[in-house]
mmCIF file of C-alpha atoms in Angstrom:
data_model
loop_
_atom_site.group_PDB
_atom_site.id
_atom_site.type_symbol
_atom_site.label_atom_id
_atom_site.label_comp_id
_atom_site.label_asym_id
_atom_site.label_seq_id
_atom_site.Cartn_x
_atom_site.Cartn_y
_atom_site.Cartn_z
ATOM 1 C CA MET A 447 -0.016 0.013 -0.025
ATOM 2 C CA ASP A 448 2.981 2.384 0.621
ATOM 3 C CA PHE A 449 3.606 2.049 -3.033
ATOM 4 C CA ILE A 450 0.198 3.359 -3.909
ATOM 5 C CA HIS A 451 0.601 6.284 -1.479
ATOM 6 C CA ARG A 452 3.896 7.310 -2.918
ATOM 7 C CA LEU A 453 2.451 7.423 -6.531
ATOM 8 C CA ASP A 454 1.440 10.758 -7.736
ATOM 9 C CA LEU A 455 -2.058 11.163 -9.222
ATOM 10 C CA ARG A 456 -0.882 10.984 -12.721
ATOM 11 C CA ASN A 457 0.984 7.693 -12.479
ATOM 12 C CA LEU A 458 -1.935 6.248 -10.345
ATOM 13 C CA ASN A 459 -4.262 6.862 -13.156
ATOM 14 C CA LEU A 460 -1.847 5.312 -15.671
ATOM 15 C CA LEU A 461 -1.461 2.248 -13.413
ATOM 16 C CA LEU A 462 -5.259 1.930 -13.063
ATOM 17 C CA GLY A 463 -5.613 2.503 -16.803
ATOM 18 C CA GLY A 464 -3.219 -0.134 -17.509
ATOM 19 C CA ILE A 465 -4.680 -2.551 -15.183
ATOM 20 C CA THR A 466 -8.195 -1.948 -16.630
ATOM 21 C CA LEU A 467 -6.765 -2.240 -20.036
ATOM 22 C CA VAL A 468 -5.219 -5.703 -19.241
ATOM 23 C CA VAL A 469 -8.461 -6.911 -17.518
ATOM 24 C CA ALA A 470 -10.600 -5.699 -20.460
ATOM 25 C CA ALA A 471 -8.148 -7.467 -23.018
ATOM 26 C CA ALA A 472 -8.246 -10.643 -20.827
ATOM 27 C CA LEU A 473 -12.090 -10.538 -20.713
ATOM 28 C CA PHE A 474 -12.388 -9.746 -24.429
ATOM 29 C CA SER A 475 -9.960 -12.588 -25.340
ATOM 30 C CA TYR A 476 -11.418 -15.265 -23.047
ATOM 31 C CA LEU A 477 -15.123 -14.260 -23.040
ATOM 32 C CA LEU A 478 -16.000 -12.206 -26.002
ATOM 33 C CA TRP A 479 -13.604 -13.427 -28.792
ATOM 34 C CA PRO A 480 -14.832 -16.992 -28.635
ATOM 35 C CA GLN A 481 -18.418 -15.870 -28.715
ATOM 36 C CA PHE A 482 -17.525 -13.626 -31.702
ATOM 37 C CA LYS A 483 -15.802 -16.486 -33.526
ATOM 38 C CA ALA A 484 -18.844 -18.819 -32.775
ATOM 39 C CA TYR A 485 -21.177 -16.250 -34.136
ATOM 40 C CA ARG A 486 -19.190 -15.775 -37.351
ATOM 41 C CA ALA A 487 -19.078 -19.535 -37.889
ATOM 42 C CA ALA A 488 -22.679 -19.799 -37.480
ATOM 43 C CA VAL A 489 -23.226 -16.894 -40.059
ATOM 44 C CA GLU A 490 -20.846 -18.610 -42.418
ATOM 45 C CA SER A 491 -22.635 -21.947 -42.016
ATOM 46 C CA ARG A 492 -26.046 -20.368 -42.498
ATOM 47 C CA ASP A 493 -24.750 -18.684 -45.730
ATOM 48 C CA SER A 494 -23.296 -22.052 -46.900
ATOM 49 C CA LEU A 495 -26.605 -23.766 -46.188
ATOM 50 C CA GLN A 496 -28.429 -21.232 -48.013
ATOM 51 C CA SER A 497 -26.211 -21.519 -51.141
ATOM 52 C CA VAL A 498 -26.595 -25.279 -50.980
ATOM 53 C CA VAL A 499 -30.354 -24.783 -50.946
ATOM 54 C CA ALA A 500 -30.123 -22.476 -53.876
ATOM 55 C CA ASN A 501 -27.829 -24.783 -55.784
ATOM 56 C CA ASP A 502 -29.983 -27.773 -54.881
ATOM 57 C CA ASN A 503 -32.924 -26.156 -56.586
ATOM 58 C CA LYS A 504 -30.837 -25.425 -59.689
ATOM 59 C CA LEU A 505 -29.406 -28.984 -59.485
ATOM 60 C CA MET A 506 -32.929 -30.356 -59.288
ATOM 61 C CA GLN A 507 -34.009 -28.282 -62.357
ATOM 62 C CA THR A 508 -30.927 -29.391 -64.319
ATOM 63 C CA LEU A 509 -31.552 -32.919 -63.406
ATOM 64 C CA GLY A 510 -35.106 -32.850 -64.387
ATOM 65 C CA ALA A 511 -33.953 -31.234 -67.903
ATOM 66 C CA LEU A 512 -31.423 -33.900 -68.357
ATOM 67 C CA ARG A 513 -34.007 -36.565 -67.562
ATOM 68 C CA SER A 514 -36.380 -35.252 -70.201
ATOM 69 C CA GLU A 515 -33.551 -35.147 -72.789
ATOM 70 C CA VAL A 516 -32.645 -38.684 -71.950
ATOM 71 C CA ARG A 517 -36.298 -39.785 -72.487
ATOM 72 C CA ALA A 518 -36.166 -37.691 -75.822
ATOM 73 C CA LEU A 519 -33.067 -39.351 -76.989
ATOM 74 C CA ARG A 520 -34.213 -42.870 -75.988
ATOM 75 C CA GLN A 521 -37.555 -42.060 -77.949
ATOM 76 C CA SER A 522 -35.538 -40.947 -80.853
ATOM 77 C CA LEU A 523 -33.325 -43.979 -80.858
ATOM 78 C CA HIS A 524 -35.784 -46.740 -80.075
ATOM 79 C CA GLY A 525 -39.191 -45.144 -80.793
ATOM 80 C CA ASP A 526 -41.947 -46.879 -79.180
ATOM 81 C CA LEU A 527 -40.316 -50.193 -79.713
ATOM 82 C CA ALA A 528 -38.153 -50.153 -76.685
ATOM 83 C CA ALA A 529 -40.914 -50.941 -74.263
ATOM 84 C CA LEU A 530 -42.462 -53.733 -76.472
ATOM 85 C CA PRO A 531 -41.915 -57.384 -75.907
ATOM 86 C CA THR A 532 -40.487 -59.149 -78.779
ATOM 87 C CA ASN A 533 -43.675 -61.191 -79.592
ATOM 88 C CA GLU A 534 -45.801 -57.877 -79.844
ATOM 89 C CA MET A 535 -43.400 -56.031 -81.989
ATOM 90 C CA GLN A 536 -44.486 -57.574 -85.368
ATOM 91 C CA GLY A 537 -48.165 -56.602 -84.811
ATOM 92 C CA TYR A 538 -46.907 -53.026 -83.554
ATOM 93 C CA ILE A 539 -44.806 -52.495 -86.594
ATOM 94 C CA ILE A 540 -47.362 -53.581 -89.025
ATOM 95 C CA GLY A 541 -49.847 -51.221 -87.553
ATOM 96 C CA ARG A 542 -47.546 -48.250 -87.623
ATOM 97 C CA LEU A 543 -46.285 -48.926 -91.117
ATOM 98 C CA GLN A 544 -49.994 -49.287 -92.278
ATOM 99 C CA GLY A 545 -50.712 -45.947 -90.716
ATOM 100 C CA ILE A 546 -47.602 -44.262 -92.355
ATOM 101 C CA SER A 547 -48.759 -45.865 -95.700
ATOM 102 C CA TRP A 548 -52.164 -44.427 -95.471
ATOM 103 C CA ARG A 549 -50.844 -40.972 -94.535
ATOM 104 C CA ASN A 550 -48.389 -40.936 -97.528
ATOM 105 C CA SER A 551 -50.581 -42.568 -100.087
ATOM 106 C CA VAL A 552 -48.429 -45.653 -100.182
ATOM 107 C CA GLU A 553 -49.855 -49.196 -100.741
ATOM 108 C CA PHE A 554 -48.451 -51.410 -97.822
ATOM 109 C CA LEU A 555 -48.345 -54.814 -99.573
ATOM 110 C CA GLY A 556 -46.914 -57.033 -96.856
ATOM 111 C CA MET A 557 -44.187 -57.575 -94.352
ATOM 112 C CA GLN A 558 -42.265 -60.736 -93.311
ATOM 113 C CA PRO A 559 -40.186 -60.724 -90.168
ATOM 114 C CA ARG A 560 -37.055 -62.834 -89.601
ATOM 115 C CA GLN A 561 -34.404 -63.165 -87.168
ATOM 116 C CA GLY A 562 -31.070 -61.334 -87.985
ATOM 117 C CA GLU A 563 -27.600 -61.626 -86.661
ATOM 118 C CA PRO A 564 -26.598 -60.805 -83.148
ATOM 119 C CA ILE A 565 -24.365 -57.775 -83.057
ATOM 120 C CA GLU A 566 -22.267 -57.310 -79.851
ATOM 121 C CA LYS A 567 -24.975 -56.732 -77.136
ATOM 122 C CA PHE A 568 -27.776 -56.236 -79.641
ATOM 123 C CA GLN A 569 -30.228 -58.613 -81.513
ATOM 124 C CA GLU A 570 -31.115 -57.662 -85.018
ATOM 125 C CA ILE A 571 -34.649 -58.216 -86.158
ATOM 126 C CA LEU A 572 -35.267 -57.968 -89.836
ATOM 127 C CA PHE A 573 -38.467 -57.182 -91.771
ATOM 128 C CA ASP A 574 -38.870 -57.736 -95.524
ATOM 129 C CA ILE A 575 -41.289 -55.079 -96.566
ATOM 130 C CA GLN A 576 -43.082 -54.539 -99.860
ATOM 131 C CA LEU A 577 -44.644 -51.126 -100.973
ATOM 132 C CA LEU A 578 -46.206 -49.651 -103.919
ATOM 133 C CA GLY A 579 -46.269 -45.777 -104.438
ATOM 134 C CA ASP A 580 -44.963 -42.752 -106.144
ATOM 135 C CA TYR A 581 -41.379 -41.694 -105.653
ATOM 136 C CA PHE A 582 -41.980 -38.657 -103.324
ATOM 137 C CA ASP A 583 -44.618 -40.468 -101.420
ATOM 138 C CA LEU A 584 -42.153 -43.329 -100.817
ATOM 139 C CA TYR A 585 -39.604 -40.863 -99.650
ATOM 140 C CA ASN A 586 -42.069 -39.293 -97.283
ATOM 141 C CA TRP A 587 -42.844 -42.920 -96.022
ATOM 142 C CA LEU A 588 -39.316 -43.579 -95.314
ATOM 143 C CA ARG A 589 -38.924 -40.294 -93.413
ATOM 144 C CA ASP A 590 -42.051 -40.870 -91.184
ATOM 145 C CA ALA A 591 -40.998 -44.440 -90.534
ATOM 146 C CA SER A 592 -37.702 -43.292 -89.174
ATOM 147 C CA LYS A 593 -39.493 -40.727 -87.022
ATOM 148 C CA GLU A 594 -42.083 -42.967 -85.633
ATOM 149 C CA LEU A 595 -40.119 -46.275 -85.250
ATOM 150 C CA GLY A 596 -36.941 -44.761 -84.071
ATOM 151 C CA PHE A 597 -33.534 -45.955 -85.075
ATOM 152 C CA VAL A 598 -34.143 -48.325 -88.026
ATOM 153 C CA VAL A 599 -31.756 -49.343 -90.665
ATOM 154 C CA ILE A 600 -32.714 -50.081 -94.285
ATOM 155 C CA LYS A 601 -30.336 -52.915 -95.067
ATOM 156 C CA GLN A 602 -31.480 -53.547 -98.726
ATOM 157 C CA TYR A 603 -33.640 -51.477 -100.990
ATOM 158 C CA GLN A 604 -34.887 -52.431 -104.433
ATOM 159 C CA MET A 605 -37.124 -49.968 -106.277
ATOM 160 C CA ALA A 606 -38.367 -50.471 -109.851
ATOM 161 C CA PRO A 607 -41.288 -49.274 -111.934
ATOM 162 C CA VAL A 608 -44.437 -51.393 -111.753
ATOM 163 C CA ASN A 609 -45.012 -50.983 -115.450
ATOM 164 C CA PRO A 610 -42.128 -49.602 -117.320
ATOM 165 C CA GLU A 611 -43.926 -49.071 -120.618
ATOM 166 C CA SER A 612 -46.651 -47.063 -118.980
ATOM 167 C CA GLU A 613 -46.496 -43.376 -118.174
ATOM 168 C CA ASN A 614 -47.633 -44.285 -114.647
ATOM 169 C CA THR A 615 -45.119 -43.300 -112.099
ATOM 170 C CA LEU A 616 -45.952 -46.070 -109.697
ATOM 171 C CA LEU A 617 -42.867 -47.781 -108.154
ATOM 172 C CA GLY A 618 -42.538 -51.089 -106.420
ATOM 173 C CA VAL A 619 -40.260 -51.215 -103.468
ATOM 174 C CA LYS A 620 -38.769 -54.353 -101.639
ATOM 175 C CA MET A 621 -36.714 -53.508 -98.705
ATOM 176 C CA THR A 622 -35.229 -55.103 -95.527
ATOM 177 C CA MET A 623 -35.637 -53.069 -92.488
ATOM 178 C CA ALA A 624 -33.482 -53.816 -89.441
ATOM 179 C CA VAL A 625 -34.581 -53.012 -85.900
ATOM 180 C CA TYR A 626 -32.005 -53.568 -82.988
ATOM 181 C CA ARG A 627 -32.898 -54.580 -79.485
ATOM 182 C CA SER A 628 -30.548 -54.894 -76.509
ATOM 183 C CA GLY A 629 -30.288 -58.342 -74.885
ATOM 184 C CA SER A 630 -30.373 -61.778 -76.344
#
């Protein structure tokens, strides 16, 4: 206590200010600073979660768009044939080709299915088809068949006039159309 009485007022104020400053710094570093760091971490975590939620919505939209695109590509590749059992495929194809023929003024004379060669993971199914029609109608028929049946390959194609001596432009077509299915 003698020490305090010997100090003048200015030094006493400096000593008390220094002690107050040290106590304040200790309180700040041990009590307030951890709370401040916890608050900052919580704010960063909240911001991170909000960005995840926002990105999740964008991700779900992107995922939905990609699923739609996959469905469209599958439809483009296989048409409606992908979902059909093999034993129903012949009737389905006859019905579709008959409808395409009516729309394009082509006479659908007949179709004969036969088994093709296995190609890697796919089984080839061949259809021998006979048609009768005008050149441009036959062209439109082929285009519509490709759109409606998906990925089909015309393996053989023969076209000849029905009556070469007549001025009639009617053409007879014999073709072999191949459809590919995954599996055995």
